[in-house]
XYZ file of C-alpha atoms in Angstrom:
725
model
C -1.212 17.361 41.099
C 0.924 18.173 44.118
C 0.455 21.814 45.123
C 3.883 21.997 46.754
C 5.454 21.103 43.388
C 3.102 23.151 41.250
C 4.094 23.742 37.647
C 1.808 25.443 35.127
C 0.431 23.642 32.092
C 2.316 24.960 29.061
C 0.646 25.331 25.668
C 3.742 23.794 24.088
C 4.795 20.869 26.296
C 8.264 21.485 27.734
C 11.382 19.695 26.632
C 12.200 19.013 30.250
C 12.239 16.080 32.627
C 9.318 14.828 34.674
C 9.748 15.665 38.362
C 9.351 13.043 41.072
C 7.345 13.415 44.272
C 7.133 10.955 47.177
C 4.064 11.219 49.415
C 5.055 9.683 52.729
C 1.469 9.622 54.020
C 0.026 7.666 51.079
C 3.278 5.870 50.157
C 2.779 7.051 46.584
C 5.509 7.890 44.116
C 4.451 10.166 41.270
C 6.093 11.904 38.331
C 4.800 15.250 37.131
C 5.117 16.529 33.576
C 3.612 19.717 32.180
C 1.628 20.450 35.279
C 0.066 16.980 35.688
C 0.966 13.783 37.509
C 1.395 11.416 34.580
C 2.722 8.363 36.463
C 1.807 7.242 39.963
C 2.401 4.074 41.940
C 1.542 3.274 45.543
C 4.129 1.104 47.327
C 2.685 0.133 50.738
C 5.746 -1.660 52.151
C 8.134 1.072 51.113
C 10.967 1.070 53.643
C 13.498 -0.052 51.057
C 12.171 1.552 47.909
C 14.614 3.150 45.519
C 13.811 5.440 42.627
C 15.570 7.826 40.322
C 15.061 11.527 40.918
C 13.907 13.672 38.022
C 16.962 15.903 38.253
C 19.420 13.177 37.250
C 17.249 11.428 34.715
C 18.273 13.177 31.506
C 20.065 10.897 29.046
C 20.003 13.283 26.085
C 19.479 16.984 25.577
C 18.186 17.774 22.069
C 16.528 14.431 21.358
C 15.335 14.523 24.914
C 15.129 11.214 26.723
C 14.639 10.655 30.427
C 14.940 7.287 32.129
C 13.567 6.703 35.607
C 13.665 3.494 37.635
C 12.041 1.960 40.696
C 13.368 -0.886 42.829
C 12.214 -2.544 46.074
C 14.003 -5.017 48.307
C 10.911 -7.149 48.928
C 9.157 -8.334 45.726
C 5.559 -7.176 45.478
C 2.745 -6.658 42.995
C 1.527 -3.075 42.813
C -0.649 -0.935 40.558
C 0.945 1.722 38.398
C -1.346 4.270 36.766
C -0.677 6.503 33.773
C -2.806 9.615 33.367
C -2.273 11.304 30.038
C -4.061 13.547 27.534
C -7.360 12.678 25.902
C -5.710 11.520 22.668
C -3.536 8.686 23.975
C -2.875 5.382 22.231
C -1.290 2.128 23.382
C 1.935 2.093 21.378
C 4.717 -0.420 20.930
C 7.887 1.700 21.169
C 9.510 0.103 18.122
C 8.543 -1.151 14.689
C 7.619 -4.793 14.161
C 10.598 -7.107 14.433
C 11.013 -10.522 12.895
C 8.108 -12.725 13.928
C 5.995 -9.808 15.191
C 2.855 -8.498 13.541
C 2.653 -4.860 12.503
C 0.228 -3.371 15.021
C -2.766 -1.196 14.192
C -5.526 -0.003 16.449
C -9.078 1.199 16.083
C -10.628 2.423 19.305
C -8.818 2.589 22.653
C -7.474 -0.935 23.048
C -4.808 -1.946 25.523
C -2.915 -4.734 23.782
C -1.269 -7.606 25.599
C 2.500 -7.158 25.786
C 2.524 -3.718 24.166
C 4.574 -1.772 26.671
C 4.106 1.832 25.627
C 1.702 4.751 25.674
C 1.841 7.645 23.248
C 0.255 10.931 24.270
C -0.547 12.388 20.862
C -1.627 15.734 22.290
C 1.800 16.301 23.854
C 3.990 14.210 21.522
C 5.165 12.206 24.524
C 6.165 8.540 24.285
C 6.416 6.450 27.465
C 7.547 2.833 27.637
C 8.169 0.572 30.630
C 10.539 -2.361 30.882
C 12.303 -4.760 33.224
C 9.448 -6.298 35.256
C 6.507 -8.620 34.759
C 3.321 -6.693 34.138
C -0.213 -6.879 32.774
C -2.900 -4.361 31.776
C -5.718 -4.118 34.323
C -8.435 -3.387 31.748
C -8.916 -4.155 28.062
C -8.976 -0.500 27.003
C -7.852 2.991 27.939
C -10.404 4.620 30.232
C -11.395 8.264 30.551
C -11.733 10.135 33.823
C -14.169 12.916 34.646
C -11.783 15.579 33.314
C -11.351 13.846 29.968
C -7.881 12.492 30.696
C -6.845 9.052 29.480
C -6.193 6.552 32.260
C -4.430 3.208 31.930
C -3.232 0.984 34.782
C -0.927 -2.001 34.958
C -0.306 -4.614 37.610
C 3.446 -4.789 37.877
C 5.838 -6.876 39.957
C 8.481 -4.705 41.575
C 11.657 -6.306 42.919
C 15.370 -5.634 43.340
C 15.804 -5.628 39.578
C 14.872 -2.153 38.337
C 11.651 -1.312 36.631
C 12.811 1.316 34.174
C 10.594 3.778 32.366
C 11.688 5.811 29.335
C 10.095 9.169 28.622
C 10.731 10.739 25.226
C 9.411 14.299 25.026
C 8.620 15.733 21.566
C 9.030 12.228 20.188
C 7.892 12.578 16.566
C 9.096 16.175 16.406
C 12.647 15.684 17.679
C 13.445 11.972 17.924
C 12.020 11.073 14.525
C 12.852 14.434 12.974
C 9.400 15.716 11.969
C 10.357 19.247 12.941
C 7.010 20.801 11.968
C 4.937 18.412 14.052
C 3.124 20.429 16.714
C -0.046 18.538 17.684
C -0.844 21.116 20.356
C -1.448 23.551 17.464
C -2.974 21.443 14.691
C -3.781 17.861 13.786
C -4.801 16.194 10.540
C -8.400 15.162 10.054
C -8.943 11.638 11.348
C -11.982 10.897 9.173
C -12.080 7.880 6.879
C -11.779 8.774 3.177
C -13.107 6.703 0.274
C -13.718 7.651 -3.342
C -13.001 7.181 -7.026
C -10.199 8.820 -9.055
C -10.146 9.216 -12.834
C -6.414 8.790 -13.490
C -5.845 5.041 -13.918
C -9.339 4.659 -15.339
C -8.924 7.113 -18.211
C -5.581 8.899 -17.862
C -5.980 12.238 -19.714
C -8.870 10.944 -21.813
C -11.418 12.261 -19.360
C -14.499 14.327 -20.168
C -17.742 15.532 -18.623
C -19.721 12.559 -19.948
C -17.410 10.049 -18.274
C -17.561 11.941 -14.979
C -21.364 11.979 -15.094
C -21.422 8.252 -15.976
C -19.092 7.169 -13.183
C -20.946 9.356 -10.684
C -24.230 7.620 -11.560
C -22.581 4.198 -11.445
C -21.015 4.768 -8.038
C -24.278 6.181 -6.677
C -26.118 3.040 -7.750
C -23.517 0.564 -6.542
C -21.221 1.919 -3.804
C -22.471 5.150 -2.252
C -24.519 3.309 0.366
C -21.387 1.445 1.412
C -19.334 4.525 2.238
C -17.926 5.915 -1.017
C -17.897 9.704 -0.633
C -15.678 11.434 -3.240
C -15.442 11.562 -7.031
C -12.055 12.983 -7.990
C -11.251 14.391 -11.433
C -7.563 13.974 -12.189
C -5.214 15.262 -14.892
C -6.885 15.977 -18.247
C -9.600 18.539 -17.507
C -7.353 21.624 -17.668
C -6.644 23.731 -20.752
C -3.015 23.265 -21.742
C -0.348 24.573 -21.514
C -0.477 26.003 -18.022
C -1.424 28.779 -18.099
C -2.775 28.555 -21.650
C -2.248 32.325 -21.964
C 1.224 33.224 -20.611
C -0.013 36.658 -19.546
C -2.377 35.073 -17.013
C -1.581 34.111 -13.471
C -1.373 30.418 -12.688
C -4.581 30.768 -10.684
C -6.384 32.063 -13.768
C -4.835 29.377 -15.963
C -6.111 26.515 -13.826
C -9.646 27.898 -13.936
C -9.858 27.305 -17.684
C -11.055 23.783 -18.537
C -10.601 22.148 -21.934
C -13.764 23.388 -23.694
C -14.196 20.284 -25.865
C -14.047 17.877 -22.924
C -15.647 20.063 -20.257
C -17.825 22.669 -22.005
C -19.462 23.723 -18.700
C -16.136 24.161 -16.932
C -15.623 23.597 -13.236
C -19.240 24.474 -12.497
C -20.342 21.539 -14.666
C -17.934 19.144 -12.949
C -19.125 20.121 -9.490
C -22.808 19.972 -10.469
C -22.529 16.490 -12.057
C -20.828 15.028 -9.004
C -23.025 16.719 -6.406
C -26.187 15.675 -8.234
C -25.374 12.053 -7.361
C -24.722 12.816 -3.702
C -20.918 12.827 -3.807
C -18.365 15.409 -2.753
C -16.436 16.818 -5.745
C -12.659 16.361 -5.670
C -10.033 17.786 -8.012
C -6.387 17.273 -8.974
C -3.892 20.062 -9.538
C -0.110 20.231 -9.582
C 2.774 22.594 -8.930
C 3.974 22.667 -12.536
C 4.255 25.643 -14.933
C 4.392 24.412 -18.525
C 3.838 27.375 -20.854
C 7.229 28.206 -22.472
C 6.174 31.859 -22.749
C 5.365 32.207 -19.045
C 8.788 33.586 -18.032
C 8.394 36.395 -20.564
C 5.305 37.781 -18.827
C 5.636 36.413 -15.277
C 9.383 36.270 -14.899
C 9.260 37.510 -11.318
C 7.519 34.277 -10.249
C 10.141 31.678 -11.178
C 13.655 30.539 -10.294
C 16.647 31.401 -12.450
C 20.138 30.002 -12.870
C 22.821 31.988 -14.654
C 20.189 34.349 -15.994
C 17.998 31.636 -17.522
C 14.706 30.182 -16.200
C 15.299 26.926 -14.346
C 13.520 23.691 -15.183
C 13.454 20.549 -13.061
C 13.977 16.982 -14.266
C 10.383 15.946 -13.493
C 8.871 19.409 -13.503
C 9.008 22.433 -15.800
C 9.339 26.019 -14.583
C 9.680 26.384 -10.839
C 7.904 28.735 -8.493
C 10.415 30.856 -6.588
C 8.003 30.678 -3.643
C 8.435 34.288 -2.569
C 5.518 35.812 -0.629
C 4.606 37.897 -3.683
C 4.547 34.883 -6.022
C 2.504 32.753 -3.639
C 0.006 35.559 -3.037
C -0.435 36.115 -6.783
C -0.285 32.627 -8.306
C -0.930 30.015 -5.604
C -3.277 31.034 -2.789
C -5.931 32.485 -5.182
C -6.035 29.209 -7.144
C -6.901 27.108 -4.119
C -9.271 29.700 -2.711
C -11.188 29.589 -6.012
C -11.352 25.774 -5.994
C -12.839 25.913 -2.505
C -15.353 28.563 -3.571
C -16.354 26.462 -6.591
C -17.406 23.674 -4.214
C -14.529 21.201 -4.246
C -14.298 19.504 -0.852
C -11.108 17.551 -1.574
C -8.001 18.743 -3.428
C -5.021 16.644 -4.485
C -1.861 18.644 -5.260
C 0.606 16.691 -7.376
C 4.247 17.312 -8.326
C 5.032 19.065 -5.050
C 7.617 16.330 -4.541
C 9.255 17.498 -7.753
C 9.028 21.151 -6.782
C 11.077 20.169 -3.728
C 13.428 17.424 -4.946
C 13.918 18.375 -8.603
C 13.544 22.110 -8.088
C 14.426 23.660 -4.749
C 16.937 20.955 -3.868
C 18.521 21.337 -7.289
C 18.792 25.073 -6.596
C 20.713 24.187 -3.437
C 23.040 21.933 -5.402
C 23.683 24.778 -7.853
C 24.446 27.221 -5.057
C 21.396 29.427 -5.684
C 20.141 29.040 -2.121
C 20.953 27.198 1.088
C 19.272 24.137 2.593
C 17.347 26.146 5.175
C 16.030 28.574 2.561
C 14.862 25.714 0.313
C 13.031 24.102 3.226
C 11.387 27.378 4.194
C 10.347 28.132 0.617
C 8.721 24.730 0.249
C 6.941 25.089 3.569
C 5.747 28.528 2.424
C 4.290 26.976 -0.753
C 2.391 24.413 1.301
C 1.170 27.101 3.693
C -0.070 29.185 0.763
C -2.067 26.252 -0.586
C -3.637 25.604 2.821
C -4.425 29.316 3.214
C -6.402 29.133 -0.011
C -8.159 25.875 0.813
C -9.055 26.830 4.368
C -9.336 24.194 7.075
C -12.438 22.381 5.842
C -11.219 21.184 2.428
C -9.502 17.805 2.536
C -5.885 18.209 1.385
C -3.880 15.352 -0.169
C -0.188 16.069 -0.858
C 1.334 13.991 -3.644
C 3.714 12.406 -3.618
C 6.197 11.337 -1.002
C 6.330 11.155 2.763
C 7.129 14.855 3.158
C 8.310 16.152 6.524
C 7.583 19.731 5.487
C 3.922 18.877 4.909
C 3.263 17.865 8.523
C 0.737 20.127 10.204
C -0.589 21.533 6.917
C -1.956 18.582 4.937
C -4.485 15.908 5.841
C -2.953 13.079 3.810
C 0.347 12.237 2.088
C 0.756 9.780 -0.741
C 3.430 7.388 0.481
C 4.347 5.677 -2.795
C 4.593 6.356 -6.490
C 1.894 5.735 -9.101
C 0.022 2.479 -8.520
C -1.489 0.283 -11.217
C -2.956 -3.243 -11.698
C 0.393 -5.012 -12.239
C 1.959 -7.029 -9.433
C 4.681 -4.374 -9.228
C 2.018 -1.765 -8.466
C 0.036 -3.917 -6.047
C 3.099 -5.099 -4.147
C 4.264 -1.517 -3.783
C 0.970 -0.594 -2.117
C 1.158 -3.532 0.290
C 4.812 -3.017 1.136
C 4.850 0.776 1.455
C 1.758 0.645 3.675
C 3.881 -1.432 6.052
C 7.021 0.675 5.684
C 5.373 4.011 6.549
C 2.754 2.808 8.995
C 4.359 4.554 11.990
C 3.017 7.865 10.600
C -0.592 6.713 10.098
C -3.094 9.106 11.715
C -0.339 10.596 13.830
C 1.233 12.932 11.265
C -1.332 12.544 8.481
C -3.435 9.915 6.734
C -1.334 7.606 4.572
C -2.356 7.323 0.917
C -1.106 4.217 -0.953
C -2.526 5.681 -4.207
C -5.579 4.489 -6.105
C -6.505 0.810 -6.440
C -7.180 -0.768 -9.826
C -9.521 -3.713 -9.260
C -9.106 -4.850 -12.867
C -6.074 -6.680 -11.515
C -6.351 -10.322 -10.414
C -9.230 -10.812 -7.935
C -6.953 -12.124 -5.186
C -4.603 -9.167 -5.582
C -7.490 -6.700 -5.428
C -8.807 -8.498 -2.361
C -5.426 -8.166 -0.630
C -4.771 -4.499 -1.267
C -8.346 -3.417 -0.488
C -8.404 -5.512 2.701
C -5.187 -3.911 3.914
C -6.267 -0.367 3.038
C -9.626 -0.881 4.733
C -8.259 -2.407 7.931
C -5.292 -0.052 8.246
C -7.568 2.915 7.589
C -5.601 4.420 4.717
C -7.007 6.676 2.026
C -9.189 4.416 -0.156
C -9.444 5.430 -3.819
C -10.611 3.299 -6.738
C -9.578 3.970 -10.343
C -11.197 1.868 -13.068
C -13.834 2.313 -15.758
C -17.369 1.061 -14.985
C -16.783 -2.032 -17.139
C -14.096 -3.253 -14.734
C -16.532 -3.368 -11.830
C -17.926 -6.852 -12.339
C -20.192 -8.251 -9.651
C -17.233 -10.207 -8.259
C -15.137 -7.039 -7.963
C -18.056 -5.015 -6.567
C -18.502 -7.579 -3.805
C -14.835 -7.279 -2.841
C -15.185 -3.494 -2.745
C -18.412 -3.544 -0.727
C -16.889 -5.852 1.863
C -13.971 -3.437 2.350
C -15.978 -0.184 2.449
C -15.801 1.993 4.390
C -12.159 2.018 5.517
C -11.721 2.122 9.266
C -10.298 5.021 11.259
C -7.330 2.899 12.333
C -4.026 4.372 13.414
C -0.593 3.010 14.095
C -0.042 1.166 17.361
C 3.719 0.982 16.902
C 6.384 3.577 16.288
C 10.064 4.036 15.701
C 12.513 5.172 13.036
C 12.245 3.855 9.520
C 13.883 0.466 9.018
C 16.278 0.747 6.090
C 17.039 -2.969 5.709
C 14.417 -3.333 2.963
C 14.686 -2.053 -0.619
C 12.346 0.689 -1.837
C 11.377 0.936 -5.500
C 14.247 -1.256 -6.671
C 12.039 -2.566 -9.471
C 10.151 0.449 -10.776
C 12.144 1.500 -13.836
C 12.687 -2.131 -14.850
C 8.924 -2.435 -15.054
C 8.292 0.714 -17.002
C 6.835 2.946 -14.314
C 8.809 5.968 -15.468
C 7.824 5.851 -19.139
C 4.093 5.160 -19.186
C 1.822 6.999 -21.602
C -0.271 9.893 -20.350
C -3.177 8.575 -22.429
C -3.178 4.787 -21.929
C -4.102 3.231 -18.575
C -1.866 0.392 -17.433
C -3.179 -3.130 -17.945
C -2.568 -6.207 -15.731
C 0.324 -8.492 -16.587
C 1.528 -11.926 -15.580
C 4.453 -12.291 -13.207
C 7.018 -15.067 -12.818
C 8.210 -16.459 -9.512
C 11.697 -15.118 -10.194
C 10.326 -11.613 -10.792
C 8.401 -11.799 -7.525
C 11.581 -12.511 -5.558
C 13.627 -10.003 -7.545
C 11.185 -7.286 -6.543
C 11.287 -8.357 -2.894
C 15.074 -8.194 -2.711
C 17.278 -9.758 -0.055
C 17.135 -8.774 3.597
C 17.839 -10.464 6.942
C 14.368 -11.879 7.650
C 13.478 -12.768 4.066
C 13.277 -16.514 4.801
C 11.157 -16.226 7.957
C 7.604 -17.533 8.040
C 6.400 -13.950 7.844
C 8.932 -11.491 6.391
C 8.351 -7.777 6.914
C 5.077 -6.501 5.383
C 3.310 -9.888 5.443
C 1.914 -10.057 9.007
C -0.482 -7.571 10.635
C -2.634 -7.461 13.776
C -5.522 -4.977 13.834
C -6.815 -4.501 17.373
C -10.361 -3.176 17.502
C -12.535 -1.859 20.299
C -16.153 -0.814 19.978
C -18.179 -0.359 23.133
C -17.567 -3.446 25.238
C -16.417 -5.493 22.248
C -12.680 -6.138 21.900
C -11.210 -8.296 19.170
C -8.222 -8.751 16.902
C -8.150 -9.190 13.136
C -5.131 -11.060 11.830
C -3.994 -10.081 8.339
C -1.542 -12.122 6.285
C -0.533 -10.560 2.969
C 1.681 -12.542 0.607
C 4.081 -9.930 -0.773
C 6.127 -13.096 -1.258
C 4.673 -16.620 -1.134
C 3.925 -17.655 2.459
C 4.151 -21.194 3.759
C 1.753 -22.849 6.183
C 2.903 -22.584 9.774
C 1.891 -22.294 13.396
C 1.509 -18.619 14.274
C 2.115 -17.798 17.981
C -0.750 -15.711 19.339
C 1.559 -13.513 21.386
C 3.147 -12.315 18.134
C -0.230 -10.659 17.448
C -0.554 -8.998 20.850
C -2.888 -11.700 22.207
C -2.560 -13.556 25.492
C -0.973 -16.916 24.635
C -2.772 -18.849 27.390
C -6.243 -17.512 26.588
C -8.706 -19.258 24.273
C -9.999 -17.510 21.141
C -12.621 -18.170 18.501
C -11.048 -17.912 15.030
C -13.002 -17.095 11.861
C -11.570 -16.731 8.331
C -13.381 -13.884 6.553
C -12.760 -14.491 2.847
C -13.211 -18.261 3.235
C -16.257 -17.679 5.485
C -14.943 -20.538 7.598
C -14.921 -21.099 11.344
C -11.470 -22.315 12.389
C -12.507 -23.367 15.896
C -11.138 -22.369 19.271
C -7.397 -21.780 19.460
C -4.889 -21.182 22.232
C -1.144 -20.669 22.134
C -0.876 -20.616 18.350
C -3.021 -20.629 15.222
C -2.396 -22.909 12.255
C -2.375 -20.749 9.131
C -2.466 -21.893 5.538
C -0.131 -21.500 2.602
C -0.658 -18.361 0.509
C 0.412 -17.852 -3.102
C 1.872 -14.493 -4.055
C -0.745 -11.738 -3.803
C -3.199 -13.729 -1.702
C -4.339 -12.754 1.765
C -5.870 -14.391 4.811
C -8.027 -12.362 7.205
C -8.981 -13.999 10.516
C -11.018 -12.573 13.402
C -9.902 -13.682 16.866
C -12.285 -13.107 19.781
C -11.667 -14.259 23.301
C -13.975 -17.184 24.052
C -16.714 -16.652 26.608
C -18.798 -19.239 28.461
C -21.996 -18.232 26.697
C -23.144 -17.540 23.142
C -21.288 -14.624 21.554
C -21.001 -12.749 18.286
C -18.043 -13.856 16.136
C -18.083 -12.430 12.618
C -20.167 -11.301 9.662
C -20.180 -11.199 5.873
C -20.601 -7.407 5.781
C -17.106 -6.071 6.377
C -13.560 -7.381 6.462
C -13.181 -6.039 10.032
C -15.790 -8.580 11.284
C -17.390 -6.160 12.242
C -16.548 -2.607 13.181
C -18.970 -1.314 10.531
C -22.379 -2.967 10.801
C -22.374 -4.205 14.413
C -22.986 -1.089 16.475
C -23.460 -2.758 19.841
C -23.623 -6.227 21.416
C -25.072 -6.812 24.871
C -26.025 -9.880 26.905
C -29.265 -9.149 28.747
C -30.650 -11.869 30.977
C -30.662 -14.867 28.684
C -30.774 -12.880 25.421
C -28.080 -11.625 23.098
C -28.973 -8.157 21.815
C -27.249 -6.919 18.638
C -27.708 -3.446 17.142
C -26.964 -3.554 13.418
C -26.648 -1.077 10.568
C -26.955 -2.137 6.965
C -27.990 -1.282 3.440
C -31.737 -1.716 2.894
C -32.487 -4.447 0.377
C -29.342 -6.452 1.172
C -28.794 -9.627 3.167
C -25.818 -10.149 5.480
C -24.979 -13.197 7.587
C -23.908 -12.874 11.218
C -22.173 -15.738 13.000
C -22.537 -16.627 16.685
C -20.867 -19.280 18.785
C -22.901 -22.093 20.318
C -22.223 -22.818 23.999
C -22.995 -25.788 26.211
C -25.813 -25.055 28.582
C -27.567 -22.618 26.197
C -30.206 -23.485 23.628
C -31.637 -20.986 21.171
C -35.383 -20.609 21.665
C -36.165 -18.036 18.999
C -34.914 -14.920 17.267
C -36.634 -11.676 16.414
C -35.518 -8.579 14.583
C -36.915 -5.080 14.075
C -35.951 -3.236 10.897
C -35.035 -6.491 9.160
C -36.119 -10.077 8.608
C -33.985 -12.800 10.157
C -33.556 -16.478 9.447
C -31.392 -18.599 11.773
C -29.817 -21.982 11.169
C -27.152 -24.111 12.767
C -23.916 -24.619 10.875
C -21.751 -27.092 12.752
C -20.603 -25.335 15.913
C -22.054 -21.989 14.829
C -25.378 -20.242 14.605
C -25.881 -18.355 11.317
C -28.326 -15.460 11.299
C -29.195 -14.212 7.802
C -30.440 -10.637 8.231
C -32.425 -9.069 5.347
C -32.366 -5.315 5.970
C -35.560 -3.371 5.386
C -34.210 -0.292 7.119
C -30.749 1.155 7.764
C -30.874 0.072 11.399
C -31.982 -3.261 12.792
C -32.187 -4.758 16.276
C -31.547 -8.484 16.456
C -32.500 -10.411 19.580
C -31.441 -14.016 20.125
C -33.363 -15.574 22.998
C -31.770 -18.535 24.763
C -32.862 -21.004 27.367
C -30.200 -21.687 29.937
C -29.889 -25.255 31.205
C -30.205 -25.651 34.942
């Protein structure tokens, strides 16, 4: 930082422009924001350099945007360095356009052609345009002070390089007014579990919870399943069953016939199998006598208690009501040992309750917003900071900063309507993923068609969304268990693109036609066939509908782990997809580089590709997952059977030492996984050894297959080569 232009570091980053500074001695131009030089570029031959001063760079005031530019008379290549907060991600400054993959990132990748950086600690988005450029390293680096550092080689000339700075980007530009990452952030952990709702609906009891806990412990716990969540059906109805009680007291009473040992029995059964207990509640008040004894807690209209369309009596959300009925409920759930709480119907408290009160003239818009925020704050006060908090349902601006996850779509089920919704809404709302909260596409029912289950679980796993299963044990055939195991655990991926919501695509145009609004509380939904016409009716018409990859069908997951950098292509047929040539630069890959391509679900090596990749036809609901790794001139790791990421889960480290390839693996003892390696001219495998596992190697065309039988959770594989002289 330049002492002569010293500015203090503010706890809340300022909505103010970055200030320029030109150092004549070093020929360095820098821009300072919030007490730090965030952009610097040295221009050696600088006699005719031009740049915009900070003082005239403001283009907007409230949605603050500053544009700076740099020009030189003599073209030259220079290095420009960005130095930002620890939590910085390479971000495309707009959502995927036609022909572009939706971008996700796991790690600290710098993606080819992605011209933005998002400082998530300061809510600052920077993008650069107008000149040829290239990242100087494959990932964001960290300096000795913990700052994120990324550098580009950029060609300056008489045409301006222009850089946009958008301060308080999610908070002001995208309208998430409660987003203050300098005060709080959602948990970034991966979440995977089982939910009772679409397995049993309200026909749940203690025996079924004990059975599913044992089943999941035997089959999926070792693969990353962590939570068992009891949904609607455990509580004694109506709520509260005694109208003289508080709502907190009412929720503590379980249905004695179904759960004779109450909440203590639920928690004990789940914990005994090594899982974290999770519970569902909602914001509804259903006892018709409640207003008689607790009338000071609810909303009224014209002297009568209000009811909402999708909710019964409505909390008035005053401090007294929240302190009496809401905070104590969630404090008690935490004290009972629940580590995850899902709160349902809060959407209806807002949309069908408080917003309806605005429409009726009972309160104003600002008061309704503040009351809803107060309800959410009261729930978090009860839960504390350690309990995982899922808000259901809706992408709720008021929930930002208080909840860990938001359900982004309505109730899912095993029909194509339900599965497509999960695939499509994951794409629609991806700009919020692990920035504002974790996105929850709702539970997955694997009793659907195998290919459909494979698609939705692959996308949830790779995109890092909340991963919840919801079927009875009988639905988990060995085929379905294998799909689940290969997609557990979900990654900690986050969005690598941002921008306002695109409204050119229909949301939920099909739901009531397909019976979503009138399903029984007691009967789980069963799979159903779908016609081609129904598929296209659900998709609707929009400008890019006839492209090779319409919106929601094409993804690129960029992964970085240690020195390993790779991309996983995901194609998801929300409509049937034709075979085509897919340009690599549409995925954020360098078009002139050469990549090894491996199809995960086909377990097929597709060879080396450059420029574009030939991809196959996909029927509706099918997916294609392909790993793309830049080809090296020696043997290298390519893919595995363990995880759809190929392999951010079981491959902990890969290193070339002398003439040996060293691979640190993690796995489930008693299982066998296959790891694939490229063969290279000039190298011949001499032998392989492995500690913690047994290994058997064989050639398979242009690949080496290493079958690793895990004896322990960690194994060290060593492939020893002889290099030709």
